[in-house]
Tab-separated table of C-alpha atoms in Angstrom:
chain	number	residue	atom	x	y	z
A	2	ALA	CA	13.664	88.701	-71.064
A	3	VAL	CA	13.838	92.142	-73.963
A	4	LEU	CA	17.059	91.891	-75.939
A	5	LEU	CA	17.727	95.242	-76.644
A	6	ARG	CA	19.533	96.303	-80.067
A	7	ASP	CA	21.326	99.678	-80.121
A	8	GLY	CA	22.013	100.104	-84.105
A	9	SER	CA	23.716	97.034	-85.099
A	10	ALA	CA	25.421	96.064	-81.828
A	11	VAL	CA	23.558	94.330	-79.577
A	12	SER	CA	23.313	95.559	-75.751
A	13	LEU	CA	24.628	93.794	-72.977
A	14	LEU	CA	22.401	94.654	-70.400
A	15	ILE	CA	22.985	94.696	-66.415
A	16	ASP	CA	20.692	94.652	-63.726
A	17	PRO	CA	20.531	98.009	-61.410
A	18	ARG	CA	20.622	96.252	-58.502
A	19	ALA	CA	23.743	96.393	-55.669
A	20	GLY	CA	26.405	94.046	-56.822
A	21	SER	CA	25.051	93.984	-61.105
A	22	ILE	CA	25.561	97.554	-61.377
A	23	ASP	CA	29.323	98.042	-60.299
A	24	TYR	CA	29.926	96.489	-63.297
A	25	VAL	CA	28.982	99.026	-65.682
A	26	PRO	CA	31.784	101.162	-65.489
A	27	LEU	CA	34.253	98.888	-66.528
A	28	LEU	CA	32.365	97.075	-69.018
A	29	ARG	CA	31.892	100.717	-70.691
A	30	GLY	CA	34.874	101.142	-70.573
A	31	LEU	CA	36.145	98.224	-72.650
A	32	GLY	CA	33.902	99.170	-75.229
A	33	ALA	CA	30.375	97.222	-74.065
A	34	PRO	CA	27.738	99.249	-75.507
A	35	VAL	CA	25.887	98.370	-71.681
A	36	GLU	CA	22.430	99.282	-71.349
A	37	VAL	CA	20.928	99.260	-67.709
A	38	VAL	CA	17.544	97.558	-67.379
A	39	ASN	CA	15.685	95.535	-65.036
A	40	LEU	CA	15.791	91.891	-64.818
A	41	GLU	CA	14.182	89.486	-63.391
A	42	PHE	CA	16.812	86.892	-63.360
A	43	GLY	CA	20.810	87.331	-63.988
A	44	ASP	CA	22.607	90.104	-63.641
A	45	CYS	CA	23.763	90.712	-67.420
A	46	VAL	CA	22.244	89.141	-70.240
A	47	PHE	CA	22.383	89.534	-74.199
A	48	GLN	CA	21.663	88.149	-77.692
A	49	GLY	CA	23.878	86.230	-79.403
A	50	SER	CA	23.739	85.244	-83.117
A	51	ASP	CA	20.956	83.037	-81.993
A	52	HIS	CA	21.363	81.997	-78.343
A	53	ALA	CA	19.874	84.301	-75.595
A	54	VAL	CA	22.887	84.207	-72.283
A	55	ALA	CA	22.306	84.486	-69.159
A	56	VAL	CA	25.421	85.718	-66.427
A	57	GLU	CA	24.934	85.232	-63.145
A	58	ILE	CA	28.279	86.718	-61.004
A	59	LYS	CA	28.859	85.948	-57.221
A	60	LYS	CA	31.051	87.347	-55.162
A	61	PHE	CA	32.791	84.084	-53.122
A	62	ASP	CA	31.090	84.740	-50.199
A	63	ASP	CA	27.136	85.169	-51.382
A	64	MET	CA	28.412	81.932	-53.251
A	65	LEU	CA	29.026	80.192	-49.896
A	66	THR	CA	25.810	81.298	-48.314
A	67	CYS	CA	23.921	80.253	-51.770
A	68	VAL	CA	25.143	76.787	-51.248
A	69	THR	CA	23.369	76.372	-47.573
A	70	THR	CA	20.878	78.429	-48.887
A	71	GLY	CA	19.855	76.431	-51.955
A	72	ARG	CA	18.688	80.174	-53.501
A	73	PHE	CA	21.330	79.862	-56.385
A	74	ALA	CA	20.225	75.743	-57.439
A	75	GLY	CA	16.198	76.429	-56.449
A	76	LEU	CA	15.615	79.992	-57.587
A	77	GLN	CA	18.329	81.526	-60.235
A	78	LEU	CA	19.248	78.573	-61.915
A	79	PRO	CA	15.716	77.535	-62.823
A	80	GLY	CA	14.683	80.815	-63.731
A	81	MET	CA	17.704	82.096	-65.763
A	82	ALA	CA	17.345	78.407	-67.833
A	83	SER	CA	13.672	78.898	-68.437
A	84	GLN	CA	14.397	82.264	-70.399
A	85	TYR	CA	17.939	81.608	-72.021
A	86	ASP	CA	19.364	79.675	-74.191
A	87	GLU	CA	22.903	79.399	-72.351
A	88	VAL	CA	23.833	80.276	-68.385
A	89	TYR	CA	27.253	80.898	-66.865
A	90	LEU	CA	27.758	81.645	-63.184
A	91	ILE	CA	30.838	83.370	-62.388
A	92	VAL	CA	32.350	82.620	-58.575
A	93	GLU	CA	34.533	85.496	-58.236
A	94	GLY	CA	37.246	86.056	-55.320
A	95	LEU	CA	40.549	83.790	-54.517
A	96	TRP	CA	39.954	80.623	-52.504
A	97	ARG	CA	41.880	77.475	-52.125
A	98	PRO	CA	42.327	74.353	-49.835
A	99	ASN	CA	44.327	74.109	-46.672
A	100	PRO	CA	47.210	72.580	-47.889
A	101	ASN	CA	47.368	70.386	-44.063
A	102	ASP	CA	43.810	69.433	-43.794
A	103	GLY	CA	41.653	70.387	-47.149
A	104	THR	CA	39.682	73.045	-45.332
A	105	LEU	CA	38.045	75.964	-47.787
A	106	GLU	CA	40.304	79.379	-46.944
A	107	GLN	CA	39.437	82.470	-48.841
A	108	TRP	CA	41.676	85.596	-49.205
A	109	ARG	CA	41.589	87.971	-47.165
A	110	GLY	CA	44.804	89.833	-47.058
A	111	SER	CA	46.349	86.544	-45.626
A	112	TRP	CA	44.589	82.991	-46.227
A	113	ILE	CA	41.127	82.281	-43.348
A	114	ALA	CA	38.629	79.701	-42.859
A	115	ALA	CA	35.930	80.631	-45.518
A	116	GLY	CA	32.565	81.575	-44.312
A	117	HIS	CA	31.470	82.452	-40.934
A	118	GLY	CA	30.078	81.102	-37.683
A	119	LYS	CA	31.185	77.727	-36.625
A	120	ARG	CA	30.867	75.541	-39.953
A	121	ARG	CA	33.834	74.513	-41.035
A	122	TRP	CA	33.986	73.705	-45.031
A	123	GLN	CA	35.583	71.648	-46.679
A	124	TYR	CA	37.575	72.073	-50.475
A	125	ARG	CA	35.841	68.648	-51.503
A	126	ASP	CA	32.325	70.138	-50.616
A	127	PHE	CA	32.804	73.047	-52.207
A	128	THR	CA	34.147	72.545	-55.232
A	129	ALA	CA	31.570	69.420	-55.875
A	130	PHE	CA	28.923	71.847	-55.502
A	131	LEU	CA	30.068	74.066	-58.188
A	132	GLU	CA	30.873	70.604	-60.523
A	133	THR	CA	26.819	69.663	-59.834
A	134	MET	CA	25.876	72.846	-61.426
A	135	GLU	CA	27.812	72.728	-64.784
A	136	VAL	CA	27.318	68.517	-65.120
A	137	LYS	CA	23.870	68.332	-63.619
A	138	GLY	CA	22.429	71.748	-63.888
A	139	GLY	CA	23.469	72.594	-67.188
A	140	VAL	CA	25.810	76.341	-66.232
A	141	ARG	CA	29.305	76.701	-67.342
A	142	LEU	CA	31.267	77.836	-64.795
A	143	ARG	CA	34.270	80.430	-64.773
A	144	ARG	CA	36.151	81.438	-61.776
A	145	THR	CA	37.991	84.991	-61.901
A	146	SER	CA	39.648	86.698	-59.136
A	147	ASN	CA	38.383	90.911	-59.126
A	148	PRO	CA	36.175	92.653	-60.553
A	149	ASP	CA	38.454	93.670	-63.321
A	150	GLU	CA	38.963	90.143	-64.662
A	151	THR	CA	35.174	89.244	-64.557
A	152	ALA	CA	34.312	92.782	-66.268
A	153	ARG	CA	36.640	90.750	-69.068
A	154	THR	CA	34.873	87.516	-68.608
A	155	VAL	CA	31.931	88.910	-69.488
A	156	TYR	CA	33.068	91.144	-72.216
A	157	GLY	CA	35.143	88.228	-73.344
A	158	LEU	CA	32.042	86.291	-73.363
A	159	TYR	CA	29.825	88.392	-74.764
A	160	SER	CA	31.955	89.131	-77.739
A	161	TRP	CA	32.448	85.542	-78.523
A	162	TRP	CA	28.671	85.006	-78.842
A	163	LEU	CA	27.929	88.018	-80.950
A	164	GLN	CA	30.345	85.738	-83.626
A	165	TYR	CA	28.773	82.039	-82.531
A	166	GLU	CA	28.353	81.121	-86.477
A	167	GLY	CA	31.945	82.480	-87.244
A	168	HIS	CA	34.175	80.419	-84.962
A	169	ARG	CA	36.000	78.320	-86.808
A	170	SER	CA	38.956	77.623	-84.802
A	171	HIS	CA	37.799	74.293	-83.249
A	172	LEU	CA	37.692	72.939	-86.993
A	173	ALA	CA	40.991	70.907	-87.604
A	174	LEU	CA	42.579	67.456	-88.026
A	175	ASN	CA	45.184	67.038	-85.098
A	176	ARG	CA	48.062	65.557	-85.227
A	177	ALA	CA	46.312	62.607	-83.864
A	178	GLY	CA	44.270	62.057	-86.586
A	179	ARG	CA	40.792	62.754	-84.616
A	180	ASP	CA	38.591	65.292	-85.849
A	181	VAL	CA	38.463	67.824	-82.317
A	182	ALA	CA	35.487	69.079	-83.486
A	183	ILE	CA	32.722	66.176	-83.484
A	184	PHE	CA	35.433	63.873	-81.620
A	185	VAL	CA	34.878	61.312	-84.064
A	186	ARG	CA	38.139	59.640	-86.092
A	187	PRO	CA	38.246	61.067	-89.646
A	188	THR	CA	38.277	58.525	-92.520
A	189	PHE	CA	42.143	57.322	-94.276
A	190	VAL	CA	41.090	59.620	-97.267
A	191	ARG	CA	40.278	62.406	-95.199
A	192	ARG	CA	43.652	62.438	-93.160
A	193	VAL	CA	45.455	62.690	-96.290
A	194	ALA	CA	43.377	64.995	-98.146
A	195	ALA	CA	44.049	67.171	-94.902
A	196	GLU	CA	48.074	66.972	-96.091
A	197	LEU	CA	47.701	68.505	-99.192
A	198	PRO	CA	48.694	72.331	-99.671
A	199	GLY	CA	46.369	74.476	-98.624
A	200	CYS	CA	43.295	71.691	-97.858
A	201	GLY	CA	42.374	72.176	-94.631
A	202	TYR	CA	39.044	70.988	-92.880
A	203	ASP	CA	36.230	72.010	-95.305
A	204	LYS	CA	38.189	70.780	-98.271
A	205	SER	CA	39.566	67.641	-96.760
A	206	GLY	CA	35.944	66.981	-96.307
A	207	MET	CA	34.848	67.533	-99.893
A	208	LEU	CA	37.375	65.344	-101.070
A	209	ALA	CA	37.040	62.801	-99.108
A	210	GLY	CA	33.013	62.571	-99.859
A	211	ALA	CA	34.299	62.506	-103.357
A	212	PHE	CA	36.704	59.655	-103.393
A	213	PRO	CA	36.230	56.519	-101.608
A	214	THR	CA	40.286	55.586	-101.900
A	215	VAL	CA	43.643	57.480	-101.933
A	216	ARG	CA	44.446	55.682	-104.917
A	217	GLU	CA	41.437	57.045	-106.795
A	218	LEU	CA	42.232	60.620	-104.709
A	219	MET	CA	46.146	60.823	-105.736
A	220	GLY	CA	44.705	59.605	-109.211
A	221	ALA	CA	42.597	62.012	-110.181
A	222	SER	CA	43.055	65.458	-112.574
A	223	GLU	CA	43.845	68.868	-111.597
A	224	LYS	CA	40.311	69.482	-113.952
A	225	LYS	CA	38.515	67.424	-111.542
A	226	LEU	CA	39.850	68.589	-108.316
A	227	ARG	CA	38.641	72.380	-109.683
A	228	THR	CA	35.485	71.613	-110.330
A	229	LEU	CA	35.027	70.879	-105.771
């Protein structure tokens, strides 16, 4: 896939076909540098800091059709996975399980049975398909209620991936004493170091590497600490 750059800003590429093109004015209204380009796979794609990202947008009814025909799992997903590092699937619409029997319903001014014809869709079957796409297919799933929310979701993903290397809010030691970035319990020395004023994720790691025990850490001179 060809990913364009507009000056210092990476373009958000949108396919001109029906469905995709509808999001162009919404995204431009949010400030996204949109380029309309023919895409083989995906409704919109962009280049993050070091990842090529594709986003497929499915209206709820279209997603139901894809479950039946296998078009997404058999054609679109393999195509995106072969060309891009990250693949997102946004399913747009409102749906729920019927509170009495668990059948799948969608909102059309009121809650009605989802789909067409004689098939009665079960909520668990539809969500199981989405779960399979996410777990087995490696797709990152998002659910939105309307075109405006979809556009804002796409723009949010675009903005996040442009700064992928700079995101550090996940690098924190929580109160349970676990390193939530890698789910490995930090050493006791590091947990103690993290409580020192001005000592966050990075500094606590450096101190834990320099001082094997809490006694050595507490006994270190100010001069020694300033050299780290």
